[in-house]
PDB file of N, CA, C and O in Angstrom:
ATOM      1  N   UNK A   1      -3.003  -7.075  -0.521  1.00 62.00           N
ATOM      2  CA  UNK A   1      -4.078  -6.465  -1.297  1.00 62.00           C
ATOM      3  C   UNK A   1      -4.491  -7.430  -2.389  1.00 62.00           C
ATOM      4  O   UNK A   1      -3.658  -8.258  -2.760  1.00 62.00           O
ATOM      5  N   UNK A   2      -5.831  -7.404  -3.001  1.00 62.00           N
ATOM      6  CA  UNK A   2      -6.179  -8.273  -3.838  1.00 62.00           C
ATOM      7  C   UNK A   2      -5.649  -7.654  -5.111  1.00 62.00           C
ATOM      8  O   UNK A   2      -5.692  -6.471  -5.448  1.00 62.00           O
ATOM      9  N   UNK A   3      -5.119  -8.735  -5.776  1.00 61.00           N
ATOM     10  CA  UNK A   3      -4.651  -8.211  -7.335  1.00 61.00           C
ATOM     11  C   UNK A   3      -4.924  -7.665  -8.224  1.00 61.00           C
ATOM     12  O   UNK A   3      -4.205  -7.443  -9.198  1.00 61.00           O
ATOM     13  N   UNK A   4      -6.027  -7.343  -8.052  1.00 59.00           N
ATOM     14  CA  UNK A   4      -7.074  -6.520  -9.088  1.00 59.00           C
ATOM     15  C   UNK A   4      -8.073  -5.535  -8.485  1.00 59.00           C
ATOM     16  O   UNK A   4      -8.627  -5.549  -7.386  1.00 59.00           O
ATOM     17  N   UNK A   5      -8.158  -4.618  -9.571  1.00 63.00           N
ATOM     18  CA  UNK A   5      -8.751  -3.078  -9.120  1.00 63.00           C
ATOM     19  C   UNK A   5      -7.260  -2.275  -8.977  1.00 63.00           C
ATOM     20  O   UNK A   5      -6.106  -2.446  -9.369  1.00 63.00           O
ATOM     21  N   UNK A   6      -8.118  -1.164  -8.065  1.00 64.00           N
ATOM     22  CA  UNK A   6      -8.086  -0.464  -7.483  1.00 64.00           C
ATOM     23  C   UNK A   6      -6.307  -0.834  -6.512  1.00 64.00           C
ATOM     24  O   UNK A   6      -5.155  -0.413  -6.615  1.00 64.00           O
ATOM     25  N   UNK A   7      -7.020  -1.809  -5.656  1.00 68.00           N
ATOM     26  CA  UNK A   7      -6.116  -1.724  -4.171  1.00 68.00           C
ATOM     27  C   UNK A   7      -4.936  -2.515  -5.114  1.00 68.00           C
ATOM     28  O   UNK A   7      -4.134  -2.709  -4.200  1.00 68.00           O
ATOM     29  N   UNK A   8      -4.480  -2.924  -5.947  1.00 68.00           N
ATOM     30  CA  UNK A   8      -2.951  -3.715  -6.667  1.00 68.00           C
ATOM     31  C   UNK A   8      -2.613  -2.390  -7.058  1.00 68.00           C
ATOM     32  O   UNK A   8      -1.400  -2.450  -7.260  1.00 68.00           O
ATOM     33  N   UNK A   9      -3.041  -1.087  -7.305  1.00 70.00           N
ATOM     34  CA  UNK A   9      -1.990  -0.163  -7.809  1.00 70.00           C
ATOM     35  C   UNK A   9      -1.310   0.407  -6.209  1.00 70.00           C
ATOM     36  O   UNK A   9      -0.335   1.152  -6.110  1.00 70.00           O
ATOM     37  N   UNK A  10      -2.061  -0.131  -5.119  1.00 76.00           N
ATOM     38  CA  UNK A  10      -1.708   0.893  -3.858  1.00 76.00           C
ATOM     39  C   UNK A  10      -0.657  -0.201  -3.011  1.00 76.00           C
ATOM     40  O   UNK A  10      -0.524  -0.229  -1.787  1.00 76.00           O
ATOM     41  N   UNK A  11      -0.059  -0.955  -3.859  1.00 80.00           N
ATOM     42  CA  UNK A  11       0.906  -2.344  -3.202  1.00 80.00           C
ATOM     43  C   UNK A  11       1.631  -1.998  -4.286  1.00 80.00           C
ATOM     44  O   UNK A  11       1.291  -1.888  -5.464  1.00 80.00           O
ATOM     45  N   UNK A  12       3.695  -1.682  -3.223  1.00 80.00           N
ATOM     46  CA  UNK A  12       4.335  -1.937  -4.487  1.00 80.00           C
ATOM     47  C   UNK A  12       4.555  -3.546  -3.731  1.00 80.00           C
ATOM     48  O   UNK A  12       4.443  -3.755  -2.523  1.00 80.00           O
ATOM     49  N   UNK A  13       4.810  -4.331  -4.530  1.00 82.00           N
ATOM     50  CA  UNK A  13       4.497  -5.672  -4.266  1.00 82.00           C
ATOM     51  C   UNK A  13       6.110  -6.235  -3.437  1.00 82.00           C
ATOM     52  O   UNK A  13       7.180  -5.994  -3.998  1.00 82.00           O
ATOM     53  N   UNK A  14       6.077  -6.773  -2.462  1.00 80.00           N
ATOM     54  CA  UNK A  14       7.190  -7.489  -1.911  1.00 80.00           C
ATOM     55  C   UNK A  14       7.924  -5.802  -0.875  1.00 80.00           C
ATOM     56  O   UNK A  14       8.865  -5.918  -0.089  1.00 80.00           O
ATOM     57  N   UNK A  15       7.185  -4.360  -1.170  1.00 86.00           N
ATOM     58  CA  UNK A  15       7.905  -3.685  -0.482  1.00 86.00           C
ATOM     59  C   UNK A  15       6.835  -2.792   0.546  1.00 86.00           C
ATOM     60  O   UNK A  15       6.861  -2.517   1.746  1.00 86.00           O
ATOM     61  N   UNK A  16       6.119  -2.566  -0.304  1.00 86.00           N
ATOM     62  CA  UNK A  16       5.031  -1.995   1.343  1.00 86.00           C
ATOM     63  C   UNK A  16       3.783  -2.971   1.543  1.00 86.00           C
ATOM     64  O   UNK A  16       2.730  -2.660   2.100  1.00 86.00           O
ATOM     65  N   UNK A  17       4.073  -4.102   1.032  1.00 87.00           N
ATOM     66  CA  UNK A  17       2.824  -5.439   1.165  1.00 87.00           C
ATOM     67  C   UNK A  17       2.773  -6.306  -0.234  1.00 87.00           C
ATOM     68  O   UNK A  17       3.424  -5.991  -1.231  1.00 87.00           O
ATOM     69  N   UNK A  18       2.008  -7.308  -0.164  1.00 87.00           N
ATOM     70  CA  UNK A  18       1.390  -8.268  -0.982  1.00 87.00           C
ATOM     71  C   UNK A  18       0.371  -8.347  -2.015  1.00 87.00           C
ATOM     72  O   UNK A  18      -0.805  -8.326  -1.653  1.00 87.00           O
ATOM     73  N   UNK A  19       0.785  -8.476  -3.816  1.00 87.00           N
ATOM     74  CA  UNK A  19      -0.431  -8.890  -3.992  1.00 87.00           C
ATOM     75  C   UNK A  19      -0.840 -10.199  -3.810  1.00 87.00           C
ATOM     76  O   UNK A  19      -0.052 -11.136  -3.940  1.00 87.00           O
ATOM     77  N   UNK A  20      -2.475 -10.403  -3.403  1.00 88.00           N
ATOM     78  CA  UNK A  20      -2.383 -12.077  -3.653  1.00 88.00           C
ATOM     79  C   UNK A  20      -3.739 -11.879  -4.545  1.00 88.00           C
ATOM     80  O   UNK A  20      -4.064 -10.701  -4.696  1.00 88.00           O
ATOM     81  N   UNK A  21      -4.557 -12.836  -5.143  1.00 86.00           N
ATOM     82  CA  UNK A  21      -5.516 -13.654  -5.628  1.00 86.00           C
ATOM     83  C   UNK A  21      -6.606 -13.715  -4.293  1.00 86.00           C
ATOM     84  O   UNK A  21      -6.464 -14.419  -3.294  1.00 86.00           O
ATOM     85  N   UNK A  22      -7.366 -13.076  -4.487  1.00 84.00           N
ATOM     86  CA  UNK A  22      -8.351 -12.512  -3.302  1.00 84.00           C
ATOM     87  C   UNK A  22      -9.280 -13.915  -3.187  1.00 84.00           C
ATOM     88  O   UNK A  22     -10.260 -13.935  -2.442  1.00 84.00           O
ATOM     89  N   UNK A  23      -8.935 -14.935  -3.887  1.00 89.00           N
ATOM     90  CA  UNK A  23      -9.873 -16.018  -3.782  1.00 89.00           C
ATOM     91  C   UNK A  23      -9.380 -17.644  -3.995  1.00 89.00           C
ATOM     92  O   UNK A  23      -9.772 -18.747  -4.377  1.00 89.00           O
ATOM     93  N   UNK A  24      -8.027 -16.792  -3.356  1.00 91.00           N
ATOM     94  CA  UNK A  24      -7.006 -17.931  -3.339  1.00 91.00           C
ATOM     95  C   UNK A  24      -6.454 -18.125  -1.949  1.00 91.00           C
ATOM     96  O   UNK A  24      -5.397 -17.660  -1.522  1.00 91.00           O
ATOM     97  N   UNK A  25      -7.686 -19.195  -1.038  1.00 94.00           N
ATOM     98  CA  UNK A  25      -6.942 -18.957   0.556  1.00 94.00           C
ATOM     99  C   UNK A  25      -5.536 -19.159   0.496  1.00 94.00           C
ATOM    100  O   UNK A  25      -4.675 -18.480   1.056  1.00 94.00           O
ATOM    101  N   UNK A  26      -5.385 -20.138  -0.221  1.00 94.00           N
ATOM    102  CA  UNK A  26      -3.456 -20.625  -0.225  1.00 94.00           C
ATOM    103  C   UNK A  26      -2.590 -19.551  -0.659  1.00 94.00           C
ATOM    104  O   UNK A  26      -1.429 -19.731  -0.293  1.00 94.00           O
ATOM    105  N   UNK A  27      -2.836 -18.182  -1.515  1.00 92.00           N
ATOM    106  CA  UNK A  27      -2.071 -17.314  -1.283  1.00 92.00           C
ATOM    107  C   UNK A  27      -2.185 -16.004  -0.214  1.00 92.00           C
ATOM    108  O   UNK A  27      -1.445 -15.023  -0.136  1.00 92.00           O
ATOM    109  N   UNK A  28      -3.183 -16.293   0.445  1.00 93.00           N
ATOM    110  CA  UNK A  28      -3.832 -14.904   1.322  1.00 93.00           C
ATOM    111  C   UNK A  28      -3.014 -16.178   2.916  1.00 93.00           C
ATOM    112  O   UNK A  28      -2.243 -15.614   3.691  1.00 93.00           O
ATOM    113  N   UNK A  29      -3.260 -17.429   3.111  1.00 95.00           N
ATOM    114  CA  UNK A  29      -2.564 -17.818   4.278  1.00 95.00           C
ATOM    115  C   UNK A  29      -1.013 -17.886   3.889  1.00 95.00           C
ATOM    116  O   UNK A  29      -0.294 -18.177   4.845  1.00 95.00           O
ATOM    117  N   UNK A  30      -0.352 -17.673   2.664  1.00 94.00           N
ATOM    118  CA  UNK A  30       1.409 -18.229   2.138  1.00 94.00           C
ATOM    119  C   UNK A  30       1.598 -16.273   2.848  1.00 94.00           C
ATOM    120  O   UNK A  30       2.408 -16.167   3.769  1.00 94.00           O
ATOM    121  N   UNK A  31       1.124 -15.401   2.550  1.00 91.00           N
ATOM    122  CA  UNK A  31       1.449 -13.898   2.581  1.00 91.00           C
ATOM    123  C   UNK A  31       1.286 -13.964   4.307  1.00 91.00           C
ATOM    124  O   UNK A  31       2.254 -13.791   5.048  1.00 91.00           O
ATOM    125  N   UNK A  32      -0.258 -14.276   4.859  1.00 93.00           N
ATOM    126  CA  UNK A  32      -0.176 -13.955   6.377  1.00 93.00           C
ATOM    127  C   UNK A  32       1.277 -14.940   7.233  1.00 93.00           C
ATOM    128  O   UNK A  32       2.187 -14.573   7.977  1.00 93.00           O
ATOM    129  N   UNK A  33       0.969 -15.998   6.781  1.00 94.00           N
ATOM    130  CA  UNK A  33       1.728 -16.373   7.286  1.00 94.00           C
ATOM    131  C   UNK A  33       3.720 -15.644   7.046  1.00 94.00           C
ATOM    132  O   UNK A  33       4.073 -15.007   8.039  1.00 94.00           O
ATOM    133  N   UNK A  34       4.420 -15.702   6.321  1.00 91.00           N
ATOM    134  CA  UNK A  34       5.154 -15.066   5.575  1.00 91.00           C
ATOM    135  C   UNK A  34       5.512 -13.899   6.699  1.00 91.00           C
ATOM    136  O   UNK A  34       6.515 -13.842   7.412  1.00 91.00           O
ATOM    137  N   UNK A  35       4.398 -12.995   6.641  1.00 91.00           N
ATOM    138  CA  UNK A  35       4.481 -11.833   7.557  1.00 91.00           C
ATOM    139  C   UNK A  35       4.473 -12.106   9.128  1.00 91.00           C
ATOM    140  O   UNK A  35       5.113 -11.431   9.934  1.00 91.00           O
ATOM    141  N   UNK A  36       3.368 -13.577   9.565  1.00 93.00           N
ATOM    142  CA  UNK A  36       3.565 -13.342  11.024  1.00 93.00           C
ATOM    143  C   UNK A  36       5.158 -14.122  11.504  1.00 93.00           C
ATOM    144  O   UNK A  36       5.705 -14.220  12.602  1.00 93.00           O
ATOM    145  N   UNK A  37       5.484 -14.508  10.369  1.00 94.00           N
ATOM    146  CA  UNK A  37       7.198 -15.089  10.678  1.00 94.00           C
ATOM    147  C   UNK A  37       7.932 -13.852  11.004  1.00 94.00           C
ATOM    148  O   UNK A  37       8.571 -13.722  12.048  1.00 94.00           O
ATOM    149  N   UNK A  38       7.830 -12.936  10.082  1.00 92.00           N
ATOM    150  CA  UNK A  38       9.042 -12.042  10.235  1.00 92.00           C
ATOM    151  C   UNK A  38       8.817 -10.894  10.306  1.00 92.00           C
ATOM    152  O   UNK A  38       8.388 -10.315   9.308  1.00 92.00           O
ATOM    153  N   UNK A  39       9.130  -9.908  12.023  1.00 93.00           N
ATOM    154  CA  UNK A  39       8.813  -9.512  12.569  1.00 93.00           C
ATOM    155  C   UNK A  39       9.341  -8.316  11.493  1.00 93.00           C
ATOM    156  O   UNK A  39       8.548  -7.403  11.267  1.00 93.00           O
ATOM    157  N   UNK A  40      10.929  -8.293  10.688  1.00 93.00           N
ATOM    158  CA  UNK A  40      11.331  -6.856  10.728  1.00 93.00           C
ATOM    159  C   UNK A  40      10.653  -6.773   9.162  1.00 93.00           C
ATOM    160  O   UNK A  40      10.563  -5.628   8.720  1.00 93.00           O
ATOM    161  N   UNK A  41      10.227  -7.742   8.387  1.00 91.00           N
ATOM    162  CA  UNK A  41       9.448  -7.587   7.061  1.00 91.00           C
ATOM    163  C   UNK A  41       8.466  -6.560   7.169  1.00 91.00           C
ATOM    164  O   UNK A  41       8.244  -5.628   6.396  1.00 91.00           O
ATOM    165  N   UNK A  42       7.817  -6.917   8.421  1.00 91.00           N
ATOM    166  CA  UNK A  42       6.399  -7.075   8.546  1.00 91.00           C
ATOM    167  C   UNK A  42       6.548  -5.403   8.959  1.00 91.00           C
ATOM    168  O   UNK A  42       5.998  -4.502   8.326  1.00 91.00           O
ATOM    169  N   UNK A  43       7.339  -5.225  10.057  1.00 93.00           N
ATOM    170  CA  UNK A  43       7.864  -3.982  10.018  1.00 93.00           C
ATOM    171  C   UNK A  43       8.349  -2.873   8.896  1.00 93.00           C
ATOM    172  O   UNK A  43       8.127  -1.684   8.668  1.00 93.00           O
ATOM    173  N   UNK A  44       9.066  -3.843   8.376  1.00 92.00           N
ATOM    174  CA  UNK A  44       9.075  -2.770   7.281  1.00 92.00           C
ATOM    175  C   UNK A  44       8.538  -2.186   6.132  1.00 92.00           C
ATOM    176  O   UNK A  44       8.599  -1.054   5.652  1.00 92.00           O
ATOM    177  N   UNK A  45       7.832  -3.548   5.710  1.00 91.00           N
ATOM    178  CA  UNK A  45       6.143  -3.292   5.023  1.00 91.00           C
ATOM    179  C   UNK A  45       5.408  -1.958   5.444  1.00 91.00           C
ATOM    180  O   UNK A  45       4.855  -1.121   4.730  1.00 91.00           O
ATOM    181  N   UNK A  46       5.596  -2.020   7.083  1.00 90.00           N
ATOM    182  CA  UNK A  46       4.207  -1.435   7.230  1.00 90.00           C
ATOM    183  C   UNK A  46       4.226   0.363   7.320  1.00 90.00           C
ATOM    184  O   UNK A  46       3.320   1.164   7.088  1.00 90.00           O
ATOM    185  N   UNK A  47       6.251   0.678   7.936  1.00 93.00           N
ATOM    186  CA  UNK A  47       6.489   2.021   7.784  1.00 93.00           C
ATOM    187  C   UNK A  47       6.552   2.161   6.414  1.00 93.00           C
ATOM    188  O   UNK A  47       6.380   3.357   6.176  1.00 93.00           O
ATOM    189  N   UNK A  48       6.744   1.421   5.198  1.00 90.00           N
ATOM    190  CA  UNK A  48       6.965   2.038   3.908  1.00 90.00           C
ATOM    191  C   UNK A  48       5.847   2.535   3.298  1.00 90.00           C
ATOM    192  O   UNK A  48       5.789   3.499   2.535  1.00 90.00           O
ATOM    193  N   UNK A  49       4.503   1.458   3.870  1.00 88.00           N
ATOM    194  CA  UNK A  49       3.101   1.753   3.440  1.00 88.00           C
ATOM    195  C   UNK A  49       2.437   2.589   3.830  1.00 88.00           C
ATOM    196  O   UNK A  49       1.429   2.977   3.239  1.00 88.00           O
ATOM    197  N   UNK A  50       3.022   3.227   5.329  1.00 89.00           N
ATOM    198  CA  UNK A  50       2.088   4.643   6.102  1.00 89.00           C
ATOM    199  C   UNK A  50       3.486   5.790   5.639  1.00 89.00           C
ATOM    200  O   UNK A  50       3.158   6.976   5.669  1.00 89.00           O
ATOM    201  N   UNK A  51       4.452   5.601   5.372  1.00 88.00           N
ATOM    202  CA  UNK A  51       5.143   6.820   4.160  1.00 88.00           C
ATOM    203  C   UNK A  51       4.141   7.159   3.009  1.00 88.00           C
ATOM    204  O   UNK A  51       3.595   8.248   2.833  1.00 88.00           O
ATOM    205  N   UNK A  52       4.025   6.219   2.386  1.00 86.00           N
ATOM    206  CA  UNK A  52       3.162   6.178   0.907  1.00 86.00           C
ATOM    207  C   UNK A  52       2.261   7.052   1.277  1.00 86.00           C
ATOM    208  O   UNK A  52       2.257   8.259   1.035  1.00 86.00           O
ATOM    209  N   UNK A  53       1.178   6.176   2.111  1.00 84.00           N
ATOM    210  CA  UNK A  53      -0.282   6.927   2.072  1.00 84.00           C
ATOM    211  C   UNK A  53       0.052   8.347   2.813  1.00 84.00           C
ATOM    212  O   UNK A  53      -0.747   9.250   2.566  1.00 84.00           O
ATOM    213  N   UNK A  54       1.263   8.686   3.792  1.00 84.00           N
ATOM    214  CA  UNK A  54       0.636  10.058   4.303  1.00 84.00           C
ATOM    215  C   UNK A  54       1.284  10.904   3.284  1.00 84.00           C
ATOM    216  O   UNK A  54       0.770  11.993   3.028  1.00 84.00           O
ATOM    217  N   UNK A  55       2.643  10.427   2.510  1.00 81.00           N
ATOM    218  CA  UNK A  55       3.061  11.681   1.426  1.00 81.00           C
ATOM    219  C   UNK A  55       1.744  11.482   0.567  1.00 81.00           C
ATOM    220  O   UNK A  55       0.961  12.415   0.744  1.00 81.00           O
ATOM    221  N   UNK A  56       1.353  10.653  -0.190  1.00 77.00           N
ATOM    222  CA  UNK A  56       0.239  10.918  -1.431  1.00 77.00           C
ATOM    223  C   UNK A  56      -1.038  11.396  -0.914  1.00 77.00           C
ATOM    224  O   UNK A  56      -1.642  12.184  -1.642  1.00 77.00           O
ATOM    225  N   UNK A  57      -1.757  10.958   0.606  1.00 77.00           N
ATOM    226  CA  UNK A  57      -3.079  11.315   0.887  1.00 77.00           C
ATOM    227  C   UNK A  57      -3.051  12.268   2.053  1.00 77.00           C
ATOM    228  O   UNK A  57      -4.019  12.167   2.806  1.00 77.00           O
ATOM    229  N   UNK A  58      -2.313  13.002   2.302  1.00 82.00           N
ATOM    230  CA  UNK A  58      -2.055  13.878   2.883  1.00 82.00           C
ATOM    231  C   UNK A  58      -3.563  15.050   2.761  1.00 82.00           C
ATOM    232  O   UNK A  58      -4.119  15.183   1.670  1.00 82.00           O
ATOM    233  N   UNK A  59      -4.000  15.713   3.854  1.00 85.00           N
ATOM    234  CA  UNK A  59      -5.116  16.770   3.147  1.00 85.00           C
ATOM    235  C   UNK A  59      -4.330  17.542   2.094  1.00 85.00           C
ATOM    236  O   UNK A  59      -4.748  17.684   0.945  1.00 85.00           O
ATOM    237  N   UNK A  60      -2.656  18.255   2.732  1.00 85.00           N
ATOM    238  CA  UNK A  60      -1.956  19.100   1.664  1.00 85.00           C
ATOM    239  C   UNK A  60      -1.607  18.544   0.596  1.00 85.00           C
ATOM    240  O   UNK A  60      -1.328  19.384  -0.259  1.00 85.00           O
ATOM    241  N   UNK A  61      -1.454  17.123   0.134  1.00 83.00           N
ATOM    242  CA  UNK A  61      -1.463  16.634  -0.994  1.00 83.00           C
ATOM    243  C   UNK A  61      -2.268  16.582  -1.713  1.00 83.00           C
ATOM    244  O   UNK A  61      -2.041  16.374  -2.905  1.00 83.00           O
ATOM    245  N   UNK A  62      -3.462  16.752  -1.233  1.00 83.00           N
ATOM    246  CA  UNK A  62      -4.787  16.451  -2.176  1.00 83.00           C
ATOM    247  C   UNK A  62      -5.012  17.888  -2.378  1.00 83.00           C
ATOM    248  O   UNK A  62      -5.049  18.241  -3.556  1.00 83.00           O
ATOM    249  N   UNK A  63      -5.153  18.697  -1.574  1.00 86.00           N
ATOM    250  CA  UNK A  63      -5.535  20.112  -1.672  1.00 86.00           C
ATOM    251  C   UNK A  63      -4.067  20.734  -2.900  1.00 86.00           C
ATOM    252  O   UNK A  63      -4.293  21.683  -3.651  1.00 86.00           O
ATOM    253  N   UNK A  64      -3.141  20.262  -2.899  1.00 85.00           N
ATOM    254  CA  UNK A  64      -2.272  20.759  -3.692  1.00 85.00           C
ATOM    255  C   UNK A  64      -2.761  19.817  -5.164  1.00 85.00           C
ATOM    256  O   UNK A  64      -2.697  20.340  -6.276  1.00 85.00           O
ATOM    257  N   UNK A  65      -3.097  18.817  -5.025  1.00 83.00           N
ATOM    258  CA  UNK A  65      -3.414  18.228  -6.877  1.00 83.00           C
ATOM    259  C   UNK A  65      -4.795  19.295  -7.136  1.00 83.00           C
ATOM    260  O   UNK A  65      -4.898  20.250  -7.905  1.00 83.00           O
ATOM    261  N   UNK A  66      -5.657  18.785  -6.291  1.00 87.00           N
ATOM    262  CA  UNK A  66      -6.547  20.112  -6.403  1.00 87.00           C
ATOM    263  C   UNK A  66      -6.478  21.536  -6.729  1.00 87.00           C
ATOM    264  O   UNK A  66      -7.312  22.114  -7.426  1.00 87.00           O
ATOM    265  N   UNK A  67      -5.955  21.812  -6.457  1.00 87.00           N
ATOM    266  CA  UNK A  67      -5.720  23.256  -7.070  1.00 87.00           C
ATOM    267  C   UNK A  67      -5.227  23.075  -8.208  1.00 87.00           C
ATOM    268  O   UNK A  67      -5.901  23.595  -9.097  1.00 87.00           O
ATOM    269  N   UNK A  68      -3.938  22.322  -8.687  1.00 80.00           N
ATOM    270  CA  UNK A  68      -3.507  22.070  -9.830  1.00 80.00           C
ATOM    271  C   UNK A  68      -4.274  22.075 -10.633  1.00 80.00           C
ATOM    272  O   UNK A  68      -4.280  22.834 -11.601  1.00 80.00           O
ATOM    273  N   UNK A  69      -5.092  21.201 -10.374  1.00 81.00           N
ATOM    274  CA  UNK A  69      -6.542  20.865 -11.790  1.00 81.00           C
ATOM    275  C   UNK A  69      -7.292  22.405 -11.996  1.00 81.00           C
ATOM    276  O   UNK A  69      -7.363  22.897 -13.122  1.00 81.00           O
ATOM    277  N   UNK A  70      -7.823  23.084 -10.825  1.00 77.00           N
ATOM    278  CA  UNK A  70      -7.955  24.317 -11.264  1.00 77.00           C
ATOM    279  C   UNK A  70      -7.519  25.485 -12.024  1.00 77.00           C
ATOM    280  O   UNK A  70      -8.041  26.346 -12.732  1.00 77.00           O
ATOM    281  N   UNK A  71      -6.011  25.083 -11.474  1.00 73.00           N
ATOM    282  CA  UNK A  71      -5.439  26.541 -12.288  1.00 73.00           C
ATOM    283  C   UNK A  71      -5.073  26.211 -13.522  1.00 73.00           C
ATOM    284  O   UNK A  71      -4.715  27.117 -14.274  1.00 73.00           O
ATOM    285  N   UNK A  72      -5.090  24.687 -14.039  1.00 63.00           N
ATOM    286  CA  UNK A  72      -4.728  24.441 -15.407  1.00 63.00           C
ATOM    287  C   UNK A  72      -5.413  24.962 -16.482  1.00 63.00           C
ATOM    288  O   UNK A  72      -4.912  25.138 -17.592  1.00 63.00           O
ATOM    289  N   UNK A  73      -7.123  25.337 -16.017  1.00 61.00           N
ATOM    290  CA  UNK A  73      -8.094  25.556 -16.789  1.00 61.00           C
ATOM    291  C   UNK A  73      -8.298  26.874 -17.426  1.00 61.00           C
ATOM    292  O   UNK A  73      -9.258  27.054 -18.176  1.00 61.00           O
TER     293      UNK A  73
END
């Protein structure tokens, strides 16, 4: 993910992916490469990162913060 914004809070860094410098080929090819070496990294990057997104973006996750904000009011 590029280091800034948005997508660096959705990388914990070194465990469900990479930040790099979105305009730094030498760190966007040091990360691809990195990953197409190692099969169980790359693996394990990628189940930790579809854990993340389906516990937090779940419809019932969102529909449950949602309501929250409602009934606080």
């Amino acid at each position: 993910a590029g280091a800034s914004g948005g997508t660096a809070s959705s990388v914990n860094e070194g465990v469900s992916g990479f930040r790099v410098d979105g305009a730094s080929f030498e760190d966007i090819a040091a990360c691809l490469s990195q990953m197409l070496k190692n099969d169980g990294t790359r693996e394990r990057m990628g189940e930790t990162a579809r854990e993340w997104a389906a516990g937090g973006f779940s419809w019932e996750s969102v529909a449950r913060r949602t309501a929250g904000l409602t009934e606080s009011r």
